[in-house]
Amino acid sequence: MVAAVMSAAEPKATRRRSWATSVNAWLLLLPAIVLLATFTHYPILATLYHSFFSLGRSGPAEFVGFENYHYMLDDDVFWQVLRNNLVFALATVPTSIALALLMAVWVDRKIVGRSFLRLAFFTPTVLPMIAVANIWLFFYTPDYGLLDQFLKALGFAGHNWLGDPATVMTCLAVMVVWKEAGFFMIFYLAALQSIPPELKEAASVEGASRWYFFRRVTFPLLMPTTLFISINALINSFKLVDQLVIMTKGGPNNASSLLLYYIYEVAFTFWDTTYAATLTVTLIAILAAVALTKFVYLDRRIHYQ
Amino acid sequence: MKFKTKALLTAGLMTVAGFGASAAQAVDLTMYYPVAVGGPVTKIIDDMVQGFQKENPDIKIEAVYAGNYTDTMTKAMTAMKGGQPPQLSVLFSTDLFTLMDEKAIVPIDEIAGPDGKEWLNSFYPAFMENGQVDGKTWSVPFQRSTIVLYYNKDAFKEAGLDPEKPPATWAEMAEMAKKLVKKDASGNVTRWGVEIPSTGYGYWMLQALAIENGQKLMNEAGNKTFFNEKKTVEALQYWVDLSAKDGVMPKGAVEWGTLRTDFLEGKTAMMWHTTGNLTAVKEGAKFNFGVAMLPAKEQRGSPTGGGNFYVFKSATPEQQKAAVKFIRWMTSPERAADWSIKTGYVAVTPAAYETEAMKAYVKDFPQAVVARDQLKHAVAELSVHDNGRIYKIVNDAVQAAVTGTQSPQDALESAQKQSERVLNRYK
């Protein structure tokens, strides 16, 4: 704004130079804009467009307005996978954040075998989800799986962990927390190391306890990181469905299905592409709402400026 | 070097000559192939393809293995929508309506040549049912099966049962299963009586039970289902009771993929599974085992199952001709017999059972013909429009019932309601 007002008073040469600068800037942005527009913005708009049309398996696709959306609101499976997704997010996001913080604080201190510990905590993140899911599938297999063998050695009865709607979600959540926490730990570790050591010294001069220092100094200073991680974890909980393909296929009776997996099924097993578009629009709306909350609301309240 | 040049020149000349006579031109075919059972199925198919190519050097076939039936169908459809469809594929015989609705395939009788009708009549009629609609034959049976009852003869002996008398009725199966359950000192079950898989192909097992109870699950036009009929509910109730009331089957969903291992490890004394697993079970079993037809309520019965060859519409006439040639080669009596011996799938023509190889095999291993003999009680597999969606609905209902989330009645009522919503578009 200020620059614009000032530029009116500037001589012509300067103005031409600033025009050249902005052309230059746009040219530099162009490759990214083209890629984003082709692979992100256009598909989103096309999806939105298709969600207002009929499938057209026999005859041309017709404009049907909000019919697909009405169908969605009537669809019990949609509501179930949405509910599952919320439960899944509530179960995995706070747990993996807490665990990540705990691990970060632990390996931030000077202890023997620190690098080894860091590596150990980070390893699950490096593994592909498909590999992880196969390993955990063996853990949970009834009778001869690791978990059941362990329980039986202790004299307990085995359980059909993934075949029981009451336990399947917890089993998957535990696995995802195990896989994700190490990744978030890295962010906390970086943030912890950027906290100036003087604060700690000052606090110990004042006689503050370690818990008091963590609660009143470290944790508030980590808030921006926590926000960043929680948004990422939340988005991940909607994005990560590889494990379902390997472990449960969303079963039994949709008890472990998530929104994105349901979209995949509708699109590539049922070939109902317009309904899949409708569900995708819903998913995008949810994720956009999460992102907007971060940018518009939370960012302003959390940063110490 | 010199030799190489010469060879190249010759090859070049031959190619030129080849263009003259179009018959000599090499035809490339891509075939998607689904694998639903354990054992070296891909190796067997690769060997068969090799054998065919040796006899027909002008045809090249690339077999692509894309996972189970559902995955393969997904892959074939995605490839088709992306403009790169395969020329032939083995897919669920029951995907016929979906493939027709997508206008993906050509009727076989239109491309099979003058003696095509005779050839198509040489198959078991039960296997042709799923492939014939509107008076046309759309697919050729190949990887076909029925469900059979595998039982552990040693366990039968141990439980004081006659190992030569497998259960013939539902009541007998439940009774025998009770005797076969084994528990350890602390009361945990170490061997179950019977397991019926409820993941992956739950609709198939439900259909078997429904047929035995005298109930069809769908009409011939493929736009009506009978999930909430009294007899279907009874069928599911029997299944659920095996674990909930009789305590002879594990609670919760029984996994299709690991069930064979359960049986081979002695974790269950009986299992319901596809005959396609027969050879893998034979090779893996460390005990004597028997194979029997499924037990009857009102009648014996099993749906047929498995995959048929389809030829895609987008293939060129030459490719379609080559595809038919390949299919005829694959289903010829000797090959069908060989395939059946190596896997356990039912050979698709009666002639295959008249070959010397098959006769010799059956003499030593009479279990091999149980599934074939069951064909006279067999019924076409559940096949309707929008099949993928209907399967999912039935599988969900089965899983809801076996896990105790819903009663069989409620689960099937809801399945029927959802199916009607989907199928109303096809009336």
PDB file of N, CA and C in Angstrom, chain A residues 253-298:
ATOM      1  N   ASN A 253     -17.544 -55.002   8.584  1.00  0.00           N
ATOM      2  CA  ASN A 253     -18.727 -54.168   8.431  1.00  0.00           C
ATOM      3  C   ASN A 253     -18.413 -52.685   8.576  1.00  0.00           C
ATOM      4  N   ASN A 254     -17.413 -52.198   7.873  1.00  0.00           N
ATOM      5  CA  ASN A 254     -17.037 -50.780   7.842  1.00  0.00           C
ATOM      6  C   ASN A 254     -16.532 -50.237   9.170  1.00  0.00           C
ATOM      7  N   ALA A 255     -16.283 -51.123  10.146  1.00  0.00           N
ATOM      8  CA  ALA A 255     -15.896 -50.632  11.468  1.00  0.00           C
ATOM      9  C   ALA A 255     -14.567 -49.902  11.438  1.00  0.00           C
ATOM     10  N   SER A 256     -13.701 -50.191  10.472  1.00  0.00           N
ATOM     11  CA  SER A 256     -12.407 -49.519  10.455  1.00  0.00           C
ATOM     12  C   SER A 256     -12.235 -48.656   9.208  1.00  0.00           C
ATOM     13  N   SER A 257     -13.297 -48.491   8.414  1.00  0.00           N
ATOM     14  CA  SER A 257     -13.165 -47.737   7.181  1.00  0.00           C
ATOM     15  C   SER A 257     -13.061 -46.241   7.476  1.00  0.00           C
ATOM     16  N   LEU A 258     -12.269 -45.551   6.672  1.00  0.00           N
ATOM     17  CA  LEU A 258     -12.134 -44.102   6.815  1.00  0.00           C
ATOM     18  C   LEU A 258     -12.633 -43.430   5.540  1.00  0.00           C
ATOM     19  N   LEU A 259     -12.841 -42.114   5.624  1.00  0.00           N
ATOM     20  CA  LEU A 259     -13.480 -41.409   4.514  1.00  0.00           C
ATOM     21  C   LEU A 259     -12.727 -41.604   3.192  1.00  0.00           C
ATOM     22  N   LEU A 260     -11.402 -41.446   3.237  1.00  0.00           N
ATOM     23  CA  LEU A 260     -10.646 -41.540   1.989  1.00  0.00           C
ATOM     24  C   LEU A 260     -10.714 -42.950   1.407  1.00  0.00           C
ATOM     25  N   TYR A 261     -10.693 -43.959   2.279  1.00  0.00           N
ATOM     26  CA  TYR A 261     -10.780 -45.337   1.791  1.00  0.00           C
ATOM     27  C   TYR A 261     -12.144 -45.592   1.161  1.00  0.00           C
ATOM     28  N   TYR A 262     -13.164 -45.014   1.768  1.00  0.00           N
ATOM     29  CA  TYR A 262     -14.506 -45.166   1.208  1.00  0.00           C
ATOM     30  C   TYR A 262     -14.583 -44.516  -0.169  1.00  0.00           C
ATOM     31  N   ILE A 263     -13.933 -43.367  -0.308  1.00  0.00           N
ATOM     32  CA  ILE A 263     -13.904 -42.709  -1.618  1.00  0.00           C
ATOM     33  C   ILE A 263     -13.243 -43.622  -2.647  1.00  0.00           C
ATOM     34  N   TYR A 264     -12.139 -44.245  -2.232  1.00  0.00           N
ATOM     35  CA  TYR A 264     -11.452 -45.166  -3.141  1.00  0.00           C
ATOM     36  C   TYR A 264     -12.386 -46.301  -3.560  1.00  0.00           C
ATOM     37  N   GLU A 265     -13.089 -46.863  -2.595  1.00  0.00           N
ATOM     38  CA  GLU A 265     -13.999 -47.967  -2.909  1.00  0.00           C
ATOM     39  C   GLU A 265     -15.089 -47.532  -3.883  1.00  0.00           C
ATOM     40  N   VAL A 266     -15.684 -46.386  -3.587  1.00  0.00           N
ATOM     41  CA  VAL A 266     -16.773 -45.906  -4.443  1.00  0.00           C
ATOM     42  C   VAL A 266     -16.262 -45.648  -5.859  1.00  0.00           C
ATOM     43  N   ALA A 267     -15.057 -45.082  -5.947  1.00  0.00           N
ATOM     44  CA  ALA A 267     -14.544 -44.719  -7.266  1.00  0.00           C
ATOM     45  C   ALA A 267     -14.019 -45.918  -8.041  1.00  0.00           C
ATOM     46  N   PHE A 268     -13.298 -46.816  -7.363  1.00  0.00           N
ATOM     47  CA  PHE A 268     -12.571 -47.846  -8.106  1.00  0.00           C
ATOM     48  C   PHE A 268     -13.110 -49.256  -7.916  1.00  0.00           C
ATOM     49  N   THR A 269     -14.079 -49.451  -7.026  1.00  0.00           N
ATOM     50  CA  THR A 269     -14.710 -50.764  -6.947  1.00  0.00           C
ATOM     51  C   THR A 269     -16.130 -50.680  -7.472  1.00  0.00           C
ATOM     52  N   PHE A 270     -16.807 -49.578  -7.134  1.00  0.00           N
ATOM     53  CA  PHE A 270     -18.197 -49.433  -7.589  1.00  0.00           C
ATOM     54  C   PHE A 270     -18.273 -48.655  -8.900  1.00  0.00           C
ATOM     55  N   TRP A 271     -17.210 -47.954  -9.255  1.00  0.00           N
ATOM     56  CA  TRP A 271     -17.168 -47.143 -10.474  1.00  0.00           C
ATOM     57  C   TRP A 271     -18.255 -46.072 -10.496  1.00  0.00           C
ATOM     58  N   ASP A 272     -18.614 -45.604  -9.293  1.00  0.00           N
ATOM     59  CA  ASP A 272     -19.594 -44.527  -9.214  1.00  0.00           C
ATOM     60  C   ASP A 272     -18.810 -43.223  -9.090  1.00  0.00           C
ATOM     61  N   THR A 273     -18.298 -42.747 -10.221  1.00  0.00           N
ATOM     62  CA  THR A 273     -17.342 -41.645 -10.155  1.00  0.00           C
ATOM     63  C   THR A 273     -17.970 -40.337  -9.678  1.00  0.00           C
ATOM     64  N   THR A 274     -19.245 -40.121 -10.005  1.00  0.00           N
ATOM     65  CA  THR A 274     -19.830 -38.848  -9.578  1.00  0.00           C
ATOM     66  C   THR A 274     -20.045 -38.825  -8.066  1.00  0.00           C
ATOM     67  N   TYR A 275     -20.450 -39.968  -7.504  1.00  0.00           N
ATOM     68  CA  TYR A 275     -20.627 -40.000  -6.058  1.00  0.00           C
ATOM     69  C   TYR A 275     -19.268 -39.876  -5.366  1.00  0.00           C
ATOM     70  N   ALA A 276     -18.250 -40.484  -5.962  1.00  0.00           N
ATOM     71  CA  ALA A 276     -16.900 -40.342  -5.423  1.00  0.00           C
ATOM     72  C   ALA A 276     -16.485 -38.874  -5.446  1.00  0.00           C
ATOM     73  N   ALA A 277     -16.864 -38.160  -6.517  1.00  0.00           N
ATOM     74  CA  ALA A 277     -16.552 -36.731  -6.595  1.00  0.00           C
ATOM     75  C   ALA A 277     -17.246 -35.977  -5.469  1.00  0.00           C
ATOM     76  N   THR A 278     -18.505 -36.346  -5.209  1.00  0.00           N
ATOM     77  CA  THR A 278     -19.251 -35.701  -4.139  1.00  0.00           C
ATOM     78  C   THR A 278     -18.548 -35.898  -2.796  1.00  0.00           C
ATOM     79  N   LEU A 279     -18.132 -37.133  -2.530  1.00  0.00           N
ATOM     80  CA  LEU A 279     -17.444 -37.422  -1.270  1.00  0.00           C
ATOM     81  C   LEU A 279     -16.114 -36.679  -1.202  1.00  0.00           C
ATOM     82  N   THR A 280     -15.437 -36.578  -2.348  1.00  0.00           N
ATOM     83  CA  THR A 280     -14.154 -35.884  -2.368  1.00  0.00           C
ATOM     84  C   THR A 280     -14.336 -34.410  -2.036  1.00  0.00           C
ATOM     85  N   VAL A 281     -15.383 -33.804  -2.598  1.00  0.00           N
ATOM     86  CA  VAL A 281     -15.644 -32.397  -2.296  1.00  0.00           C
ATOM     87  C   VAL A 281     -15.840 -32.227  -0.790  1.00  0.00           C
ATOM     88  N   THR A 282     -16.565 -33.164  -0.186  1.00  0.00           N
ATOM     89  CA  THR A 282     -16.778 -33.099   1.253  1.00  0.00           C
ATOM     90  C   THR A 282     -15.455 -33.187   2.007  1.00  0.00           C
ATOM     91  N   LEU A 283     -14.608 -34.100   1.576  1.00  0.00           N
ATOM     92  CA  LEU A 283     -13.311 -34.252   2.239  1.00  0.00           C
ATOM     93  C   LEU A 283     -12.480 -32.979   2.097  1.00  0.00           C
ATOM     94  N   ILE A 284     -12.484 -32.404   0.895  1.00  0.00           N
ATOM     95  CA  ILE A 284     -11.720 -31.174   0.673  1.00  0.00           C
ATOM     96  C   ILE A 284     -12.252 -30.063   1.576  1.00  0.00           C
ATOM     97  N   ALA A 285     -13.581 -29.987   1.688  1.00  0.00           N
ATOM     98  CA  ALA A 285     -14.173 -28.946   2.534  1.00  0.00           C
ATOM     99  C   ALA A 285     -13.711 -29.111   3.979  1.00  0.00           C
ATOM    100  N   ILE A 286     -13.682 -30.340   4.457  1.00  0.00           N
ATOM    101  CA  ILE A 286     -13.254 -30.571   5.836  1.00  0.00           C
ATOM    102  C   ILE A 286     -11.805 -30.130   6.022  1.00  0.00           C
ATOM    103  N   LEU A 287     -10.941 -30.564   5.097  1.00  0.00           N
ATOM    104  CA  LEU A 287      -9.522 -30.231   5.234  1.00  0.00           C
ATOM    105  C   LEU A 287      -9.291 -28.732   5.081  1.00  0.00           C
ATOM    106  N   ALA A 288     -10.037 -28.089   4.170  1.00  0.00           N
ATOM    107  CA  ALA A 288      -9.891 -26.645   3.998  1.00  0.00           C
ATOM    108  C   ALA A 288     -10.298 -25.922   5.269  1.00  0.00           C
ATOM    109  N   ALA A 289     -11.361 -26.419   5.918  1.00  0.00           N
ATOM    110  CA  ALA A 289     -11.806 -25.796   7.161  1.00  0.00           C
ATOM    111  C   ALA A 289     -10.711 -25.886   8.216  1.00  0.00           C
ATOM    112  N   VAL A 290     -10.060 -27.046   8.300  1.00  0.00           N
ATOM    113  CA  VAL A 290      -8.971 -27.214   9.267  1.00  0.00           C
ATOM    114  C   VAL A 290      -7.848 -26.225   8.966  1.00  0.00           C
ATOM    115  N   ALA A 291      -7.456 -26.137   7.705  1.00  0.00           N
ATOM    116  CA  ALA A 291      -6.357 -25.248   7.328  1.00  0.00           C
ATOM    117  C   ALA A 291      -6.713 -23.787   7.590  1.00  0.00           C
ATOM    118  N   LEU A 292      -7.957 -23.412   7.252  1.00  0.00           N
ATOM    119  CA  LEU A 292      -8.382 -22.028   7.465  1.00  0.00           C
ATOM    120  C   LEU A 292      -8.353 -21.664   8.934  1.00  0.00           C
ATOM    121  N   THR A 293      -8.824 -22.583   9.782  1.00  0.00           N
ATOM    122  CA  THR A 293      -8.793 -22.328  11.218  1.00  0.00           C
ATOM    123  C   THR A 293      -7.379 -21.997  11.652  1.00  0.00           C
ATOM    124  N   LYS A 294      -6.442 -22.739  11.110  1.00  0.00           N
ATOM    125  CA  LYS A 294      -5.062 -22.472  11.485  1.00  0.00           C
ATOM    126  C   LYS A 294      -4.616 -21.086  11.026  1.00  0.00           C
ATOM    127  N   PHE A 295      -4.824 -20.795   9.740  1.00  0.00           N
ATOM    128  CA  PHE A 295      -4.267 -19.558   9.199  1.00  0.00           C
ATOM    129  C   PHE A 295      -4.974 -18.321   9.737  1.00  0.00           C
ATOM    130  N   VAL A 296      -6.280 -18.402   9.865  1.00  0.00           N
ATOM    131  CA  VAL A 296      -7.036 -17.198  10.197  1.00  0.00           C
ATOM    132  C   VAL A 296      -7.128 -16.983  11.700  1.00  0.00           C
ATOM    133  N   TYR A 297      -7.326 -18.061  12.436  1.00  0.00           N
ATOM    134  CA  TYR A 297      -7.658 -17.885  13.837  1.00  0.00           C
ATOM    135  C   TYR A 297      -6.488 -18.200  14.763  1.00  0.00           C
ATOM    136  N   LEU A 298      -6.017 -19.451  14.677  1.00  0.00           N
ATOM    137  CA  LEU A 298      -5.046 -19.908  15.665  1.00  0.00           C
ATOM    138  C   LEU A 298      -3.707 -19.192  15.561  1.00  0.00           C
TER     139      LEU A 298
END
